[in-house]
Short mmCIF file of C-alpha atoms in Angstrom, two decimals:
data_model
loop_
_atom_site.label_atom_id
_atom_site.label_comp_id
_atom_site.label_asym_id
_atom_site.label_seq_id
_atom_site.Cartn_x
_atom_site.Cartn_y
_atom_site.Cartn_z
CA MET A 1 25.94 17.57 -54.68
CA THR A 2 25.43 17.49 -50.86
CA ALA A 3 26.07 20.70 -49.14
CA LEU A 4 26.95 21.03 -45.33
CA ALA A 5 26.46 24.19 -43.35
CA ASP A 6 29.57 23.55 -41.35
CA THR A 7 31.69 20.98 -39.95
CA THR A 8 30.15 20.42 -36.54
CA CYS A 9 28.77 17.01 -36.04
CA THR A 10 25.36 16.86 -34.37
CA THR A 11 22.82 14.06 -33.92
CA ASP A 12 20.98 15.68 -36.83
CA THR A 13 24.20 15.31 -39.27
CA PRO A 14 22.81 13.15 -42.16
CA ALA A 15 24.43 10.51 -44.32
CA LEU A 16 25.96 11.83 -47.48
CA LEU A 17 24.68 8.99 -49.71
CA PRO A 18 22.05 6.28 -49.04
CA VAL A 19 23.46 2.91 -48.24
CA VAL A 20 21.60 -0.61 -48.17
CA GLY A 21 20.73 -1.70 -44.81
CA SER A 22 20.59 1.59 -43.12
CA ASP A 23 17.12 0.80 -41.83
CA THR A 24 18.04 -2.80 -40.89
CA LEU A 25 16.70 -3.64 -37.35
CA VAL A 26 18.67 -5.62 -34.95
CA PRO A 27 17.58 -7.34 -31.82
CA LEU A 28 18.94 -6.49 -28.43
CA VAL A 29 19.19 -8.76 -25.36
CA ASP A 30 16.64 -6.80 -23.64
CA GLY A 31 14.03 -7.88 -26.32
CA ARG A 32 13.89 -4.51 -28.25
CA SER A 33 15.05 -4.02 -31.93
CA VAL A 34 16.94 -1.02 -32.95
CA PRO A 35 18.29 0.21 -36.42
CA TYR A 36 21.87 -1.19 -36.76
CA ALA A 37 24.68 1.33 -36.37
CA ASN A 38 27.31 0.05 -38.55
CA LEU A 39 30.63 1.57 -37.22
CA ASP A 40 32.75 -1.03 -38.87
CA VAL A 41 32.84 0.60 -42.37
CA ALA A 42 36.73 0.30 -42.34
CA ALA A 43 36.44 -3.54 -42.44
CA SER A 44 33.70 -3.68 -45.09
CA ALA A 45 31.40 -0.87 -46.18
CA PRO A 46 27.67 -1.47 -46.96
CA ALA A 47 26.62 -1.15 -50.63
CA LEU A 48 25.56 2.18 -51.72
CA ARG A 49 21.92 2.07 -52.88
CA ALA A 50 23.09 3.39 -56.27
CA VAL A 51 25.50 0.32 -56.53
CA ALA A 52 22.82 -2.19 -55.75
CA ASP A 53 20.52 -0.59 -58.16
CA ARG A 54 23.08 -0.73 -60.89
CA VAL A 55 23.80 -4.37 -60.01
CA THR A 56 20.09 -5.03 -60.49
CA GLU A 57 20.19 -3.36 -63.70
CA VAL A 58 22.97 -5.21 -65.34
CA LEU A 59 22.16 -8.76 -64.09
CA PRO A 60 19.87 -9.51 -66.96
CA LEU A 61 22.65 -8.53 -69.35
CA TYR A 62 25.20 -10.76 -67.66
CA ALA A 63 26.85 -13.44 -70.16
CA SER A 64 30.37 -14.71 -70.94
CA VAL A 65 33.08 -11.89 -71.35
CA HIS A 66 35.44 -11.48 -74.17
CA ARG A 67 35.49 -13.45 -77.37
CA GLY A 68 31.72 -14.19 -77.11
CA ALA A 69 29.91 -13.63 -80.35
CA GLY A 70 26.45 -13.32 -78.73
CA TYR A 71 24.67 -10.07 -78.28
CA LEU A 72 24.87 -10.18 -74.35
CA SER A 73 28.35 -11.38 -74.40
CA GLN A 74 29.35 -8.32 -76.33
CA VAL A 75 27.15 -5.99 -73.92
CA SER A 76 28.82 -7.77 -71.01
CA THR A 77 32.40 -7.20 -72.45
CA ALA A 78 31.40 -3.55 -73.03
CA LEU A 79 30.14 -3.30 -69.46
CA TYR A 80 33.33 -4.82 -68.07
CA GLU A 81 35.88 -2.64 -70.04
CA ALA A 82 33.98 0.58 -69.52
CA ALA A 83 33.95 -0.28 -65.63
CA ARG A 84 37.75 -0.77 -65.91
CA ALA A 85 38.04 2.78 -67.42
CA ARG A 86 35.95 4.41 -65.03
CA ILE A 87 37.82 2.87 -62.03
CA GLY A 88 41.02 3.91 -63.25
CA ALA A 89 39.58 7.46 -63.78
CA PHE A 90 38.29 7.56 -60.39
CA VAL A 91 41.98 7.25 -59.00
CA GLY A 92 43.45 9.65 -61.51
CA ALA A 93 45.07 7.17 -63.81
CA ARG A 94 47.57 8.62 -66.30
CA GLY A 95 47.08 7.95 -70.13
CA ASP A 96 49.74 5.21 -70.11
CA ASP A 97 48.67 3.51 -66.78
CA VAL A 98 46.88 0.14 -66.81
CA THR A 99 43.90 -1.04 -64.52
CA VAL A 100 43.68 -4.69 -63.53
CA VAL A 101 40.47 -5.67 -62.03
CA THR A 102 41.26 -7.90 -58.85
CA ARG A 103 39.49 -9.28 -55.77
CA ASN A 104 40.55 -6.64 -53.41
CA THR A 105 43.51 -4.61 -52.06
CA THR A 106 45.34 -7.92 -50.73
CA ASP A 107 45.01 -9.50 -54.21
CA SER A 108 46.32 -6.33 -55.85
CA LEU A 109 49.30 -6.12 -53.86
CA ASN A 110 50.03 -9.99 -54.09
CA LEU A 111 49.74 -9.47 -57.87
CA LEU A 112 52.36 -6.49 -57.86
CA ALA A 113 54.72 -8.40 -55.59
CA GLY A 114 55.20 -10.75 -58.58
CA CYS A 115 56.06 -7.97 -60.90
CA VAL A 116 58.80 -6.15 -59.04
CA PRO A 117 62.03 -6.60 -61.22
CA GLU A 118 64.86 -8.58 -59.82
CA ASN A 119 68.30 -7.14 -59.13
CA PRO A 120 71.01 -7.61 -61.68
CA ASP A 121 72.26 -10.51 -59.69
CA GLY A 122 69.01 -12.37 -59.73
CA THR A 123 68.02 -11.64 -56.07
CA PRO A 124 64.60 -10.05 -55.38
CA GLY A 125 63.91 -6.46 -55.97
CA ARG A 126 64.24 -4.74 -52.61
CA VAL A 127 60.92 -3.32 -51.12
CA LEU A 128 60.74 -0.98 -48.34
CA VAL A 129 57.58 -0.96 -45.98
CA LEU A 130 56.98 0.70 -42.52
CA ASP A 131 55.84 -1.36 -39.61
CA VAL A 132 52.57 0.58 -39.66
CA GLU A 133 51.17 -1.47 -42.64
CA HIS A 134 48.21 -3.58 -42.65
CA HIS A 135 49.21 -7.31 -43.27
CA ALA A 136 48.07 -6.90 -46.91
CA ASN A 137 50.97 -4.37 -47.38
CA LEU A 138 53.53 -6.27 -45.54
CA LEU A 139 53.14 -10.28 -45.97
CA PRO A 140 53.30 -10.02 -49.82
CA TRP A 141 56.78 -8.24 -49.73
CA GLN A 142 58.03 -10.47 -47.11
CA ARG A 143 57.10 -13.57 -48.86
CA ALA A 144 58.63 -12.41 -52.20
CA GLY A 145 61.94 -11.78 -50.38
CA GLY A 146 63.87 -8.40 -50.35
CA ALA A 147 61.64 -6.70 -47.93
CA THR A 148 63.01 -4.31 -45.36
CA VAL A 149 60.55 -3.31 -42.54
CA LEU A 150 61.25 0.25 -41.07
CA ALA A 151 59.97 1.29 -37.72
CA GLY A 152 57.77 4.39 -38.09
CA GLY A 153 58.84 7.55 -36.06
CA THR A 154 56.78 8.96 -33.33
CA SER A 155 55.95 12.03 -35.61
CA VAL A 156 55.37 12.49 -39.46
CA ALA A 157 58.60 14.44 -39.61
CA GLU A 158 60.55 11.69 -37.79
CA SER A 159 59.03 9.07 -40.16
CA LEU A 160 59.73 11.23 -43.25
CA SER A 161 63.32 11.67 -42.09
CA GLY A 162 63.66 7.71 -41.51
CA LEU A 163 62.33 7.00 -44.90
CA ARG A 164 64.76 9.65 -46.54
CA THR A 165 67.72 7.95 -44.78
CA GLU A 166 66.84 4.40 -45.56
CA LEU A 167 66.22 5.12 -49.21
CA GLY A 168 69.56 6.72 -49.48
CA ARG A 169 71.09 3.65 -47.85
CA LEU A 170 70.20 0.98 -50.38
CA ASP A 171 68.80 0.70 -53.86
CA TYR A 172 65.04 0.06 -53.35
CA ALA A 173 62.99 -0.74 -56.22
CA LEU A 174 59.70 0.01 -54.35
CA LEU A 175 58.42 1.74 -51.33
CA ALA A 176 55.07 0.34 -50.34
CA VAL A 177 53.08 2.67 -47.96
CA THR A 178 49.62 3.08 -46.62
CA GLY A 179 47.40 5.98 -47.81
CA ALA A 180 45.66 6.00 -44.42
CA SER A 181 46.15 3.66 -41.47
CA ASN A 182 43.42 1.14 -40.99
CA VAL A 183 44.17 1.34 -37.14
CA THR A 184 44.13 5.23 -36.72
CA GLY A 185 43.15 6.81 -39.95
CA GLU A 186 46.43 8.79 -39.89
CA ALA A 187 48.89 8.84 -42.73
CA LEU A 188 51.92 10.53 -43.90
CA PRO A 189 51.67 13.04 -46.74
CA VAL A 190 51.55 11.16 -49.83
CA ALA A 191 52.89 13.58 -52.36
CA GLU A 192 55.97 14.24 -50.02
CA VAL A 193 56.62 10.48 -49.57
CA VAL A 194 56.33 10.10 -53.34
CA ARG A 195 59.03 12.95 -53.79
CA ILE A 196 61.38 11.44 -51.34
CA ALA A 197 61.07 7.97 -53.01
CA HIS A 198 61.37 9.28 -56.53
CA ASP A 199 64.55 11.36 -55.60
CA ALA A 200 66.10 8.02 -54.57
CA GLY A 201 64.98 6.29 -57.82
CA THR A 202 62.39 4.34 -56.03
CA ARG A 203 58.68 3.64 -56.99
CA VAL A 204 55.73 3.99 -54.69
CA VAL A 205 52.67 1.77 -54.40
CA LEU A 206 49.91 3.15 -52.18
CA ASP A 207 47.71 0.87 -50.18
CA GLY A 208 44.53 3.00 -50.85
CA ALA A 209 42.03 0.73 -49.09
CA GLN A 210 41.08 3.36 -46.53
CA LEU A 211 42.14 6.54 -48.35
CA VAL A 212 40.34 6.09 -51.65
CA PRO A 213 36.88 5.70 -50.43
CA HIS A 214 37.20 8.43 -47.77
CA ARG A 215 39.32 11.25 -49.33
CA GLY A 216 39.66 10.46 -52.95
CA PHE A 217 43.14 10.04 -54.48
CA SER A 218 44.74 10.71 -57.78
CA LEU A 219 47.89 9.01 -59.31
CA ALA A 220 48.50 11.77 -61.74
CA GLY A 221 48.15 14.37 -58.90
CA THR A 222 50.47 12.87 -56.45
CA GLY A 223 52.85 11.17 -58.70
CA ALA A 224 52.55 7.75 -57.12
CA ASP A 225 53.35 4.93 -59.35
CA TYR A 226 50.60 2.42 -58.23
CA VAL A 227 47.32 2.34 -56.13
CA ALA A 228 45.63 -0.69 -54.85
CA PHE A 229 42.04 -0.54 -53.25
CA SER A 230 38.96 -2.61 -52.67
CA GLY A 231 35.52 -2.61 -53.67
CA HIS A 232 34.32 -3.76 -50.40
CA LYS A 233 35.55 -0.81 -48.67
CA THR A 234 34.46 1.54 -51.44
CA TYR A 235 30.76 0.79 -50.96
CA ALA A 236 30.58 -1.98 -53.60
CA PRO A 237 30.83 -5.32 -51.59
CA PHE A 238 30.52 -7.56 -54.72
CA GLY A 239 34.10 -9.00 -54.83
CA ALA A 240 36.13 -6.73 -57.03
CA GLY A 241 39.00 -4.40 -56.45
CA ALA A 242 41.72 -2.84 -58.51
CA LEU A 243 45.44 -2.31 -59.02
CA VAL A 244 46.18 0.79 -61.18
CA GLY A 245 49.48 2.10 -62.22
CA ARG A 246 52.41 1.93 -64.53
CA ARG A 247 52.29 -0.49 -67.22
CA ASP A 248 55.89 -1.61 -67.74
CA TRP A 249 56.24 -3.73 -64.66
CA LEU A 250 52.75 -5.15 -65.22
CA ASP A 251 53.58 -6.06 -68.77
CA ALA A 252 56.80 -7.78 -67.90
CA GLY A 253 55.73 -9.47 -64.50
CA THR A 254 54.90 -12.96 -63.94
CA PRO A 255 51.29 -13.58 -64.89
CA TYR A 256 49.31 -13.61 -61.61
CA LEU A 257 47.09 -16.65 -62.72
CA ALA A 258 47.97 -19.12 -65.39
CA GLY A 259 44.99 -19.76 -67.53
CA GLY A 260 42.59 -18.67 -70.41
CA GLY A 261 42.35 -15.14 -71.19
CA ALA A 262 45.95 -14.38 -70.11
CA VAL A 263 47.47 -15.79 -73.26
CA ARG A 264 48.06 -14.97 -76.84
CA GLN A 265 49.24 -18.38 -77.95
CA VAL A 266 49.67 -21.72 -76.22
CA ARG A 267 51.57 -24.75 -77.34
CA VAL A 268 52.91 -27.69 -75.65
CA ASP A 269 56.45 -26.48 -75.78
CA GLY A 270 55.71 -22.80 -74.36
CA THR A 271 53.19 -19.99 -74.07
CA GLN A 272 52.91 -16.49 -75.31
CA TRP A 273 51.47 -14.29 -72.65
CA GLN A 274 49.17 -11.26 -73.16
CA ALA A 275 50.20 -7.70 -72.04
CA ALA A 276 48.58 -6.33 -69.07
CA PRO A 277 45.79 -6.18 -67.78
CA ALA A 278 44.68 -9.51 -69.53
CA ARG A 279 48.12 -10.95 -68.55
CA HIS A 280 46.91 -10.93 -64.87
CA GLU A 281 43.08 -11.57 -65.40
CA ALA A 282 43.15 -15.21 -66.36
CA GLY A 283 39.67 -16.95 -66.09
CA SER A 284 36.24 -15.49 -66.34
CA PRO A 285 36.21 -12.11 -64.67
CA ASN A 286 33.85 -10.77 -62.22
CA VAL A 287 31.74 -8.63 -64.48
CA VAL A 288 29.13 -7.75 -61.86
CA GLY A 289 31.85 -6.90 -59.34
CA ALA A 290 33.66 -4.66 -61.80
CA VAL A 291 30.48 -2.76 -62.77
CA ALA A 292 29.50 -2.46 -59.04
CA LEU A 293 32.85 -0.90 -58.18
CA ALA A 294 32.69 1.46 -61.25
CA ALA A 295 29.03 2.36 -60.06
CA ALA A 296 30.39 3.16 -56.53
CA CYS A 297 33.34 5.26 -58.01
CA ASP A 298 30.67 7.25 -60.13
CA ALA A 299 28.50 7.79 -57.00
CA LEU A 300 31.32 8.97 -54.78
CA ALA A 301 32.53 11.31 -57.68
CA THR A 302 29.22 13.12 -57.42
CA ILE A 303 29.99 14.49 -53.82
CA ASP A 304 31.84 17.64 -53.64
CA PRO A 305 35.15 16.85 -52.00
CA ALA A 306 34.70 19.70 -49.55
CA ASP A 307 31.42 18.07 -48.40
CA LEU A 308 33.01 14.62 -48.23
CA HIS A 309 35.81 16.10 -45.97
CA ALA A 310 33.53 18.13 -43.80
CA HIS A 311 31.15 15.20 -43.09
CA GLU A 312 33.84 12.69 -42.19
CA SER A 313 36.11 15.10 -40.30
CA ALA A 314 33.02 16.32 -38.12
CA LEU A 315 32.03 12.58 -37.43
CA ARG A 316 35.61 11.66 -36.61
CA ALA A 317 35.92 14.72 -34.22
CA ALA A 318 32.62 13.86 -32.43
CA LEU A 319 34.04 10.33 -31.96
CA VAL A 320 37.58 11.45 -30.75
CA ASP A 321 36.24 14.16 -28.50
CA GLY A 322 33.29 12.16 -27.09
CA LEU A 323 35.47 9.14 -26.35
CA ALA A 324 38.27 11.27 -24.67
CA GLU A 325 35.69 12.55 -22.05
CA ILE A 326 35.17 9.12 -20.75
CA ASP A 327 37.20 7.99 -17.90
CA GLY A 328 39.62 5.21 -18.76
CA VAL A 329 39.05 5.47 -22.55
CA ARG A 330 42.32 6.15 -24.47
CA VAL A 331 42.28 6.97 -28.25
CA VAL A 332 45.21 5.27 -30.22
CA THR A 333 47.46 7.48 -32.29
CA VAL A 334 50.62 6.73 -34.29
CA TRP A 335 51.41 10.29 -35.38
CA PRO A 336 49.61 12.99 -33.30
CA ASP A 337 50.92 15.49 -35.84
CA ALA A 338 49.41 13.68 -38.77
CA ALA A 339 46.97 16.07 -40.90
CA ASP A 340 43.56 15.12 -42.01
CA PRO A 341 43.04 11.52 -40.78
CA VAL A 342 40.31 9.68 -42.18
CA GLY A 343 37.27 8.32 -40.04
CA VAL A 344 39.02 5.56 -38.43
CA VAL A 345 39.42 5.74 -34.71
CA THR A 346 40.84 2.97 -32.47
CA PHE A 347 40.40 3.08 -28.75
CA SER A 348 40.83 1.05 -25.43
CA VAL A 349 39.06 0.87 -22.14
CA THR A 350 41.64 0.48 -19.42
CA GLY A 351 41.28 -2.72 -17.67
CA HIS A 352 38.59 -4.19 -19.98
CA ASP A 353 39.03 -6.87 -22.71
CA PRO A 354 38.25 -5.20 -26.12
CA GLY A 355 36.20 -8.24 -27.23
CA LEU A 356 33.98 -7.89 -24.33
CA VAL A 357 33.42 -4.30 -24.96
CA ALA A 358 32.60 -4.97 -28.56
CA ALA A 359 30.19 -7.68 -27.72
CA TYR A 360 28.51 -5.41 -25.32
CA LEU A 361 28.04 -2.67 -27.73
CA SER A 362 26.43 -5.12 -30.26
CA ALA A 363 24.21 -6.99 -27.75
CA GLU A 364 23.11 -4.00 -25.70
CA HIS A 365 23.10 -1.09 -28.13
CA GLY A 366 22.98 -2.50 -31.55
CA ILE A 367 26.22 -1.02 -32.52
CA GLY A 368 28.93 -2.87 -34.88
CA VAL A 369 32.63 -2.11 -34.09
CA ARG A 370 35.72 -4.14 -34.59
CA ASP A 371 37.94 -5.56 -31.91
CA GLY A 372 41.48 -7.28 -32.05
CA ARG A 373 44.62 -6.21 -33.73
CA PHE A 374 43.03 -5.28 -37.20
CA CYS A 375 45.59 -7.27 -39.20
CA ALA A 376 48.30 -4.85 -38.06
CA HIS A 377 50.23 -6.77 -35.46
CA PRO A 378 53.51 -5.15 -35.79
CA LEU A 379 52.08 -1.72 -35.09
CA LEU A 380 49.85 -2.70 -32.22
CA ALA A 381 52.64 -4.44 -30.58
CA ARG A 382 54.91 -1.19 -30.97
CA LEU A 383 52.05 1.03 -29.57
CA GLY A 384 51.60 -1.32 -26.56
CA TYR A 385 48.29 -2.97 -27.65
CA ASP A 386 49.25 -6.70 -27.92
CA ALA A 387 45.93 -7.56 -26.43
CA GLY A 388 44.09 -5.52 -29.08
CA ALA A 389 41.84 -2.54 -28.97
CA ILE A 390 38.41 -1.41 -30.30
CA ARG A 391 37.96 0.27 -33.57
CA ALA A 392 35.08 2.40 -34.82
CA SER A 393 34.85 3.67 -38.41
CA VAL A 394 32.58 5.96 -40.30
CA GLY A 395 31.70 6.58 -43.88
CA VAL A 396 29.33 8.38 -46.38
CA GLY A 397 26.32 6.49 -44.86
CA THR A 398 27.11 7.28 -41.32
CA THR A 399 25.03 9.81 -39.38
CA GLY A 400 25.74 11.97 -36.32
CA ALA A 401 23.14 9.93 -34.32
CA GLU A 402 25.00 6.74 -34.77
CA VAL A 403 28.29 8.33 -33.55
CA ALA A 404 26.47 9.70 -30.59
CA ARG A 405 24.99 6.11 -29.91
CA LEU A 406 28.57 4.82 -29.77
CA VAL A 407 29.76 7.35 -27.39
CA ALA A 408 26.80 6.95 -25.24
CA GLY A 409 27.20 3.04 -25.24
CA VAL A 410 30.81 3.32 -24.29
CA ARG A 411 29.94 5.63 -21.39
CA ALA A 412 27.28 3.35 -20.23
CA TYR A 413 29.54 0.45 -20.33
CA VAL A 414 32.26 2.34 -18.22
CA GLU A 415 29.84 3.69 -15.68
CA HIS A 416 27.24 0.74 -15.24
CA GLY A 417 28.84 -2.31 -16.91
CA PRO A 418 27.11 -5.02 -18.80
CA SER A 419 23.49 -5.91 -18.01
CA VAL A 420 23.84 -9.59 -18.78
CA ARG A 421 26.57 -12.14 -18.40
CA TYR A 422 29.29 -12.63 -21.16
CA ALA A 423 31.65 -15.48 -21.51
CA VAL A 424 34.52 -16.34 -24.07
CA VAL A 425 33.29 -19.22 -26.34
CA ASP A 426 35.76 -20.44 -29.08
CA GLY A 427 37.91 -17.28 -28.46
CA CYS A 428 35.11 -14.81 -28.82
CA TRP A 429 33.10 -12.93 -26.18
CA THR A 430 29.43 -14.10 -26.38
CA VAL A 431 26.19 -13.45 -24.42
CA VAL A 432 25.49 -16.41 -22.03
CA ASP A 433 22.23 -17.87 -22.99
CA ASP A 434 21.82 -15.17 -25.70
CA PRO A 435 18.01 -14.61 -26.27
CA ARG A 436 18.48 -12.91 -29.57
CA PRO A 437 16.84 -14.72 -32.54
CA VAL A 438 18.91 -15.42 -35.63
CA PRO A 439 17.57 -14.01 -38.80
CA ALA A 440 14.73 -16.10 -40.24
CA GLY A 441 16.10 -18.52 -43.15
CA SER A 442 19.79 -17.80 -42.44
CA GLY A 443 20.56 -21.28 -41.39
CA LEU A 444 22.55 -20.07 -38.43
CA GLU A 445 22.56 -21.41 -35.04
CA GLY A 446 24.30 -20.68 -31.75
CA LEU A 447 25.39 -17.52 -30.06
CA PHE A 448 26.41 -14.18 -31.53
CA ALA A 449 30.00 -13.05 -31.16
CA THR A 450 32.40 -10.67 -32.50
CA ALA A 451 33.59 -13.04 -34.92
CA ALA A 452 31.79 -15.66 -37.00
CA ALA A 453 30.47 -18.60 -35.04
CA GLY A 454 33.13 -21.36 -34.67
CA PHE A 455 35.82 -19.20 -36.43
CA LEU A 456 38.51 -18.75 -33.84
CA ALA A 457 40.04 -15.32 -33.35
CA ASP A 458 43.49 -16.76 -33.56
CA ALA A 459 42.54 -18.51 -36.66
CA ALA A 460 41.59 -15.11 -38.39
CA GLY A 461 45.13 -13.99 -37.65
CA CYS A 462 43.77 -10.62 -36.26
CA GLY A 463 42.70 -11.39 -32.71
CA PRO A 464 44.67 -10.68 -29.65
CA ALA A 465 47.92 -12.49 -28.93
CA ASP A 466 48.04 -15.50 -26.68
#
């Protein structure tokens, strides 16, 4: 386990675990190449070295899963089911909980939306969400019907009071709440939210996309009914995620996909479906992705929770304090009184387009950040950031030197401005006549930008409003 002497972040603060790509060099517009500072971990975290090594180890063993008589099929099945067990254990699954392997948090929450029981009159079961949610924890409930979106308060206490009042007003089947905001890293106290909901007879699903990799989480410890999280945010970007929680709704809910593996018996006049998790895992499963996610869970579990907390809290404090000292820079908050936010910090530079700032940091400093509305449009609108903002996020592979580079880069932008010309192309800020080469053999052409070339920010649904 890694031991930290204190919680002070310095340029010497090391990463907690090695990640793939930490030594990757990226070109700058002045012709230099520098190590990439990946401060966009909240979007997709790099693979842990231990995860990449595990994937390399199991690839020669990969074969068909379930019902295969061959030796490697049996090995792959064992690998997959063992991964399922370890994923569930990592989030404190209770003995009677079920772990469904999905693609990501969005996939998990859409799956659960099809399992919320109907009301006695046949109408969709009521689901309560706050307006602070990522679209993944908002749109599935709206599409399923029966969703009520409650505006969050300006403080934790006010938000908890609002939840208590609304849960007492109507019979809600489910409360869907974030474990940590993907915009600010802040959250309501999970155990208290669960108590309030359970007192009203309402179940709770936690969007754990940002919480699980950064603070850990336990279903048994908090009493929450379900948690959804993503491998690509848990240092396992190999296409797997998970939904873990109480079996009864998952056993009775509509099968997420109709197909092989989800059924007991098929006849032309009807189908008998499996119980969960097979009920919701039709088709050939992502064995390698599940193994990768389990490996990430195992690696994160080796870190002393106190060290994980100290490392990320120190990096976050250095970000917030450093940015606050720069004229015109404003750090975004939802609940200033929120305890223990994770390492996600969103900020704005007064009078400057967020996309331009992000493009500048990439082209002139080799720093990756996020800009836009972060798939949290209602929250950004309520906070007055309809034009978007800039987000920096850290993780176990982040160093103090990378945080210092970002603060210095933002300061240089404010004090001196860009050294080259930028223009908006296909909705994205790009360097005019960008001299940076594309990676050899990548097949890419054209300019670098804050979004994929040719992919409009509006098409992503997360760019600034018109």
